[in-house]
Amino acid sequence: MAVLTRPAKIVSSPAKWRSHGVSSLFHKLPGVSYTQLQQYRTLWDIFRKTDFGSYDVLDNTGEVSQAQPVPSHIACPVYFETGEPAEGPSGPELKAEWQVDSMRESCRLARLVMNTVAENIKSGMTTEDIDVLVHNKIIENGAYPSPLNYHGFPKSVCTSVNNIACHGIPDDRKLIDGDIISVDITVFYKGYHGDCCETFIIGDADEAGQHLVDAARKCRDEAIAICGPGVPFAAIGHKVEQVARRERVTVVPCFIGHGIGTYFHGPPDIYHCYNNYPGTMEAGMTFTEFLIDLWYWTL
């Protein structure tokens, strides 16, 4: 039997979307002071001249193919048609228990897809191959790949290799031994987005690369450990920065975690450096992630 499919109406060309390398991350955010950003800019000027081990630096995006089609029976978010998401809540959402259960279901599916990536990722594979693998696994499970056409994003997953901090666009570059790649998967399932990201080392990383991955894991685990009702949102950033400095790595200050639910991105904003973002965590809130870079603290 033929399966009806719909091409995503990508509202911008792939060239409009650029993977975010660490040298382009510095702009004003409301929860971070200008003094703090200037410190990060100064550190970047110093550390971009420093040897951080052996890895392939990505200067240009490879060839990006057309988006994968979506079968007509798949329930899609509104931006599948328009590229523009619906407006989310005005403040952090306190989800009811049934909504949290729905989030767990979506996140379990995202984890299942990530496990499929973990079983298959290897040297010689392209990030385009990963996109096809992720897209097909999500569709197979009756869900929609959330990144696809979100503000015109041209692919179904974000694949960020080496010096690409986040939002990397899958292309025809082959992974090579020593690459470090973060795969960011989000699924839209039964009306809720479930998000997870994992970093993989292709083959054998050098000592600096392995240290970066280990340090990021410590930052994540220690930040999660302090979360709970009544804890300030800002405490997450303070803890992450403390651990990062202890491990002699730094936080990418200009991308932030965010609330998630029936909306892909919403409040609260979760900063992962020292910040003064207002508000406290409460039961029923759901939010996401941070970025760690290998900029050694040597001053």
Tab-separated table of C-alpha atoms in Angstrom:
chain	number	residue	atom	x	y	z
A	1	MET	CA	0.000	0.000	0.000
A	2	ALA	CA	1.323	3.455	-0.877
A	3	VAL	CA	2.168	5.781	2.014
A	4	LEU	CA	1.167	9.401	1.530
A	5	THR	CA	3.898	11.841	2.526
A	6	ARG	CA	4.187	15.580	2.937
A	7	PRO	CA	7.365	17.540	2.300
A	8	ALA	CA	8.131	20.042	5.022
A	9	LYS	CA	7.671	23.577	3.692
A	10	ILE	CA	11.097	24.848	4.667
A	11	VAL	CA	10.690	28.595	5.004
A	12	SER	CA	14.352	29.392	4.480
A	13	SER	CA	17.161	27.845	2.495
A	14	PRO	CA	19.680	25.665	4.363
A	15	ALA	CA	22.250	28.387	3.718
A	16	LYS	CA	20.305	30.738	6.019
A	17	TRP	CA	20.852	28.394	8.942
A	18	ARG	CA	24.428	28.296	10.173
A	19	SER	CA	25.897	25.906	12.688
A	20	HIS	CA	26.993	27.861	15.737
A	21	GLY	CA	30.744	27.783	16.247
A	22	VAL	CA	32.188	29.078	19.499
A	23	SER	CA	33.687	32.209	17.935
A	24	SER	CA	30.217	33.542	17.047
A	25	LEU	CA	28.481	33.086	20.387
A	26	PHE	CA	28.873	36.483	21.969
A	27	HIS	CA	25.791	38.655	22.057
A	28	LYS	CA	23.764	40.276	24.822
A	29	LEU	CA	21.458	38.101	26.885
A	30	PRO	CA	19.124	39.516	29.546
A	31	GLY	CA	20.364	37.271	32.363
A	32	VAL	CA	24.083	37.949	31.831
A	33	SER	CA	25.793	41.275	32.458
A	34	TYR	CA	27.860	43.138	29.864
A	35	THR	CA	30.852	42.795	32.194
A	36	GLN	CA	30.475	39.025	32.193
A	37	LEU	CA	30.202	38.899	28.399
A	38	GLN	CA	33.255	41.111	28.021
A	39	GLN	CA	35.189	38.688	30.226
A	40	TYR	CA	34.134	35.825	27.954
A	41	ARG	CA	35.143	37.823	24.860
A	42	THR	CA	38.563	38.485	26.389
A	43	LEU	CA	38.972	34.815	27.264
A	44	TRP	CA	38.030	33.872	23.698
A	45	ASP	CA	40.645	36.225	22.258
A	46	ILE	CA	43.246	34.499	24.423
A	47	PHE	CA	42.098	30.911	24.162
A	48	ARG	CA	41.404	30.797	20.429
A	49	LYS	CA	45.191	30.933	20.013
A	50	THR	CA	45.723	28.032	22.424
A	51	ASP	CA	46.314	24.389	21.520
A	52	PHE	CA	43.351	22.308	22.683
A	53	GLY	CA	44.463	18.999	21.283
A	54	SER	CA	44.166	17.392	17.873
A	55	TYR	CA	40.841	17.533	16.036
A	56	ASP	CA	39.397	18.495	12.664
A	57	VAL	CA	38.255	22.136	12.726
A	58	LEU	CA	35.072	22.687	10.709
A	59	ASP	CA	35.201	26.012	8.872
A	60	ASN	CA	32.453	25.461	6.310
A	61	THR	CA	29.194	23.561	6.107
A	62	GLY	CA	29.167	20.636	3.680
A	63	GLU	CA	26.435	19.913	1.161
A	64	VAL	CA	22.988	19.857	2.783
A	65	SER	CA	20.336	17.728	1.092
A	66	GLN	CA	16.584	18.256	1.065
A	67	ALA	CA	14.508	17.607	4.172
A	68	GLN	CA	13.017	14.159	4.687
A	69	PRO	CA	9.269	13.851	3.946
A	70	VAL	CA	6.726	13.302	6.722
A	71	PRO	CA	3.909	10.747	6.240
A	72	SER	CA	0.421	12.220	6.241
A	73	HIS	CA	-0.699	10.231	9.294
A	74	ILE	CA	1.890	11.849	11.575
A	75	ALA	CA	0.568	14.593	13.869
A	76	CYS	CA	2.725	17.669	13.262
A	77	PRO	CA	3.289	20.887	15.216
A	78	VAL	CA	1.946	24.062	13.602
A	79	TYR	CA	5.379	25.167	12.398
A	80	PHE	CA	5.550	22.178	10.042
A	81	GLU	CA	3.478	24.275	7.645
A	82	THR	CA	4.654	27.789	8.462
A	83	GLY	CA	8.093	27.554	10.022
A	84	GLU	CA	6.794	29.675	12.891
A	85	PRO	CA	5.883	28.042	16.224
A	86	ALA	CA	2.767	28.940	18.184
A	87	GLU	CA	3.271	31.284	21.107
A	88	GLY	CA	4.163	29.452	24.314
A	89	PRO	CA	3.216	30.313	27.893
A	90	SER	CA	4.056	33.756	29.270
A	91	GLY	CA	5.787	32.260	32.298
A	92	PRO	CA	7.135	28.930	33.561
A	93	GLU	CA	4.423	26.296	33.272
A	94	LEU	CA	3.414	24.183	36.260
A	95	LYS	CA	2.380	20.921	34.652
A	96	ALA	CA	-0.210	18.611	36.154
A	97	GLU	CA	0.814	15.037	36.871
A	98	TRP	CA	-0.758	13.785	33.636
A	99	GLN	CA	1.184	16.386	31.659
A	100	VAL	CA	4.434	15.330	33.315
A	101	ASP	CA	3.577	11.734	32.410
A	102	SER	CA	3.130	12.851	28.786
A	103	MET	CA	6.535	14.537	28.916
A	104	ARG	CA	8.083	11.340	30.248
A	105	GLU	CA	6.544	9.376	27.388
A	106	SER	CA	7.975	11.766	24.790
A	107	CYS	CA	11.366	11.786	26.476
A	108	ARG	CA	11.458	7.994	26.594
A	109	LEU	CA	10.904	7.943	22.847
A	110	ALA	CA	13.681	10.505	22.329
A	111	ARG	CA	15.936	8.253	24.414
A	112	LEU	CA	14.977	5.233	22.304
A	113	VAL	CA	15.960	7.116	19.156
A	114	MET	CA	19.230	8.193	20.779
A	115	ASN	CA	19.995	4.572	21.650
A	116	THR	CA	19.583	3.732	17.963
A	117	VAL	CA	22.131	6.422	17.103
A	118	ALA	CA	24.509	5.075	19.749
A	119	GLU	CA	24.286	1.595	18.235
A	120	ASN	CA	25.054	2.801	14.708
A	121	ILE	CA	27.304	5.867	14.858
A	122	LYS	CA	30.821	5.238	13.545
A	123	SER	CA	33.696	6.622	11.515
A	124	GLY	CA	32.820	7.021	7.827
A	125	MET	CA	29.180	7.785	8.551
A	126	THR	CA	27.965	11.237	7.512
A	127	THR	CA	25.820	13.457	9.699
A	128	GLU	CA	23.301	13.247	6.846
A	129	ASP	CA	23.206	9.488	7.521
A	130	ILE	CA	22.428	10.266	11.158
A	131	ASP	CA	19.618	12.585	10.088
A	132	VAL	CA	18.026	9.861	7.950
A	133	LEU	CA	18.414	7.309	10.754
A	134	VAL	CA	16.861	9.628	13.346
A	135	HIS	CA	14.063	10.787	11.062
A	136	ASN	CA	13.035	7.261	10.110
A	137	LYS	CA	13.135	5.979	13.699
A	138	ILE	CA	10.972	8.861	14.920
A	139	ILE	CA	8.439	8.403	12.115
A	140	GLU	CA	8.423	4.640	12.696
A	141	ASN	CA	7.260	5.351	16.257
A	142	GLY	CA	4.458	7.678	15.196
A	143	ALA	CA	6.154	10.930	16.179
A	144	TYR	CA	7.423	14.080	14.435
A	145	PRO	CA	11.099	15.217	14.507
A	146	SER	CA	10.747	18.545	16.335
A	147	PRO	CA	13.695	20.421	14.742
A	148	LEU	CA	12.294	19.987	11.212
A	149	ASN	CA	11.180	23.422	9.932
A	150	TYR	CA	11.328	24.972	13.405
A	151	HIS	CA	12.057	28.572	12.366
A	152	GLY	CA	13.034	27.032	9.030
A	153	PHE	CA	15.605	24.544	10.340
A	154	PRO	CA	16.188	22.214	7.368
A	155	LYS	CA	16.801	18.880	9.096
A	156	SER	CA	15.318	16.462	11.647
A	157	VAL	CA	18.201	16.463	14.138
A	158	CYS	CA	21.074	18.734	15.187
A	159	THR	CA	24.571	17.252	14.788
A	160	SER	CA	27.369	19.428	16.187
A	161	VAL	CA	30.910	18.264	15.451
A	162	ASN	CA	34.104	19.451	17.182
A	163	ASN	CA	34.158	23.282	17.184
A	164	ILE	CA	30.434	23.563	16.357
A	165	ALA	CA	28.847	24.423	19.696
A	166	CYS	CA	25.235	23.605	18.842
A	167	HIS	CA	22.506	23.527	16.157
A	168	GLY	CA	24.818	21.817	13.676
A	169	ILE	CA	23.104	21.028	10.367
A	170	PRO	CA	23.558	17.461	9.074
A	171	ASP	CA	25.514	17.386	5.805
A	172	ASP	CA	27.709	15.143	3.675
A	173	ARG	CA	30.891	15.387	5.772
A	174	LYS	CA	32.052	11.974	6.958
A	175	LEU	CA	32.871	11.471	10.618
A	176	ILE	CA	36.517	10.638	11.256
A	177	ASP	CA	38.464	9.105	14.116
A	178	GLY	CA	38.811	11.585	16.971
A	179	ASP	CA	35.682	13.606	16.163
A	180	ILE	CA	33.472	14.616	19.063
A	181	ILE	CA	29.843	14.964	18.019
A	182	SER	CA	26.791	16.048	19.970
A	183	VAL	CA	23.512	14.650	18.652
A	184	ASP	CA	20.470	16.664	19.774
A	185	ILE	CA	17.178	14.808	19.329
A	186	THR	CA	13.694	16.140	20.022
A	187	VAL	CA	10.445	14.362	19.218
A	188	PHE	CA	6.890	15.700	19.094
A	189	TYR	CA	4.784	12.834	20.383
A	190	LYS	CA	1.133	12.909	21.440
A	191	GLY	CA	1.279	16.684	21.668
A	192	TYR	CA	4.473	17.012	23.745
A	193	HIS	CA	8.113	17.605	22.849
A	194	GLY	CA	10.723	15.319	24.419
A	195	ASP	CA	14.348	16.446	24.169
A	196	CYS	CA	17.694	14.769	24.796
A	197	CYS	CA	21.268	15.349	23.691
A	198	GLU	CA	24.276	13.072	23.892
A	199	THR	CA	27.924	13.510	22.977
A	200	PHE	CA	29.790	10.708	21.204
A	201	ILE	CA	33.512	10.215	20.652
A	202	ILE	CA	34.242	8.673	17.254
A	203	GLY	CA	37.015	6.122	17.658
A	204	ASP	CA	39.610	7.405	20.095
A	205	ALA	CA	39.728	11.003	21.292
A	206	ASP	CA	42.911	12.618	22.512
A	207	GLU	CA	43.333	13.430	26.204
A	208	ALA	CA	41.878	16.932	25.829
A	209	GLY	CA	38.764	15.681	24.056
A	210	GLN	CA	38.108	12.959	26.614
A	211	HIS	CA	38.544	15.478	29.424
A	212	LEU	CA	35.973	17.789	27.824
A	213	VAL	CA	33.357	15.038	27.629
A	214	ASP	CA	34.048	13.883	31.193
A	215	ALA	CA	33.900	17.451	32.532
A	216	ALA	CA	30.590	18.129	30.794
A	217	ARG	CA	29.116	15.013	32.381
A	218	LYS	CA	30.237	16.191	35.830
A	219	CYS	CA	28.690	19.621	35.223
A	220	ARG	CA	25.409	18.013	34.221
A	221	ASP	CA	25.254	15.585	37.124
A	222	GLU	CA	26.150	18.122	39.806
A	223	ALA	CA	23.685	20.671	38.401
A	224	ILE	CA	20.855	18.127	38.342
A	225	ALA	CA	21.664	17.192	41.936
A	226	ILE	CA	20.809	20.677	43.241
A	227	CYS	CA	17.488	20.979	41.388
A	228	GLY	CA	14.276	20.909	43.377
A	229	PRO	CA	11.299	22.993	44.513
A	230	GLY	CA	12.310	26.338	45.962
A	231	VAL	CA	15.792	26.392	44.398
A	232	PRO	CA	16.540	29.542	42.339
A	233	PHE	CA	16.904	29.039	38.587
A	234	ALA	CA	20.157	30.998	38.825
A	235	ALA	CA	21.639	28.329	41.105
A	236	ILE	CA	21.938	25.972	38.129
A	237	GLY	CA	24.267	28.370	36.335
A	238	HIS	CA	26.270	29.026	39.471
A	239	LYS	CA	26.814	25.309	40.044
A	240	VAL	CA	27.684	24.578	36.403
A	241	GLU	CA	30.205	27.409	36.314
A	242	GLN	CA	31.768	26.308	39.615
A	243	VAL	CA	32.244	22.762	38.355
A	244	ALA	CA	33.482	23.952	34.951
A	245	ARG	CA	36.131	26.147	36.542
A	246	ARG	CA	37.157	23.311	38.836
A	247	GLU	CA	37.576	21.077	35.781
A	248	ARG	CA	39.357	23.858	33.847
A	249	VAL	CA	36.773	24.137	31.085
A	250	THR	CA	34.240	26.885	30.448
A	251	VAL	CA	30.557	27.291	29.745
A	252	VAL	CA	29.193	28.580	26.440
A	253	PRO	CA	27.402	31.635	27.873
A	254	CYS	CA	25.168	32.668	25.007
A	255	PHE	CA	23.015	29.614	24.503
A	256	ILE	CA	20.626	28.700	27.272
A	257	GLY	CA	18.365	25.947	28.491
A	258	HIS	CA	14.641	26.485	28.192
A	259	GLY	CA	11.225	25.302	29.240
A	260	ILE	CA	9.614	22.605	27.124
A	261	GLY	CA	6.204	20.968	26.839
A	262	THR	CA	3.529	21.300	24.160
A	263	TYR	CA	5.871	24.105	23.023
A	264	PHE	CA	9.441	23.405	21.845
A	265	HIS	CA	10.979	26.425	23.587
A	266	GLY	CA	9.478	28.532	26.369
A	267	PRO	CA	10.134	29.947	29.823
A	268	PRO	CA	12.013	29.644	32.065
A	269	ASP	CA	15.390	30.589	30.603
A	270	ILE	CA	18.093	28.431	32.191
A	271	TYR	CA	21.505	30.105	32.169
A	272	HIS	CA	24.570	27.958	32.720
A	273	CYS	CA	26.998	30.635	33.823
A	274	TYR	CA	26.863	33.072	36.739
A	275	ASN	CA	23.618	35.039	36.296
A	276	ASN	CA	20.814	36.873	38.053
A	277	TYR	CA	17.805	35.331	36.291
A	278	PRO	CA	14.796	35.647	38.633
A	279	GLY	CA	12.480	32.936	39.894
A	280	THR	CA	12.608	29.564	41.586
A	281	MET	CA	11.924	26.000	40.543
A	282	GLU	CA	8.582	24.457	41.400
A	283	ALA	CA	7.150	20.969	41.073
A	284	GLY	CA	5.746	20.400	37.587
A	285	MET	CA	8.310	22.494	35.688
A	286	THR	CA	10.289	20.887	32.856
A	287	PHE	CA	13.361	22.410	31.220
A	288	THR	CA	16.598	21.537	29.382
A	289	GLU	CA	20.335	21.637	28.793
A	290	PHE	CA	23.676	23.461	28.619
A	291	LEU	CA	26.928	23.622	26.644
A	292	ILE	CA	30.510	23.146	27.804
A	293	ASP	CA	33.661	24.166	25.890
A	294	LEU	CA	37.313	23.290	26.157
A	295	TRP	CA	38.666	26.731	27.006
A	296	TYR	CA	41.182	26.141	29.761
A	297	TRP	CA	41.194	28.517	32.724
A	298	THR	CA	44.900	29.366	32.893
A	299	LEU	CA	44.888	32.995	34.043
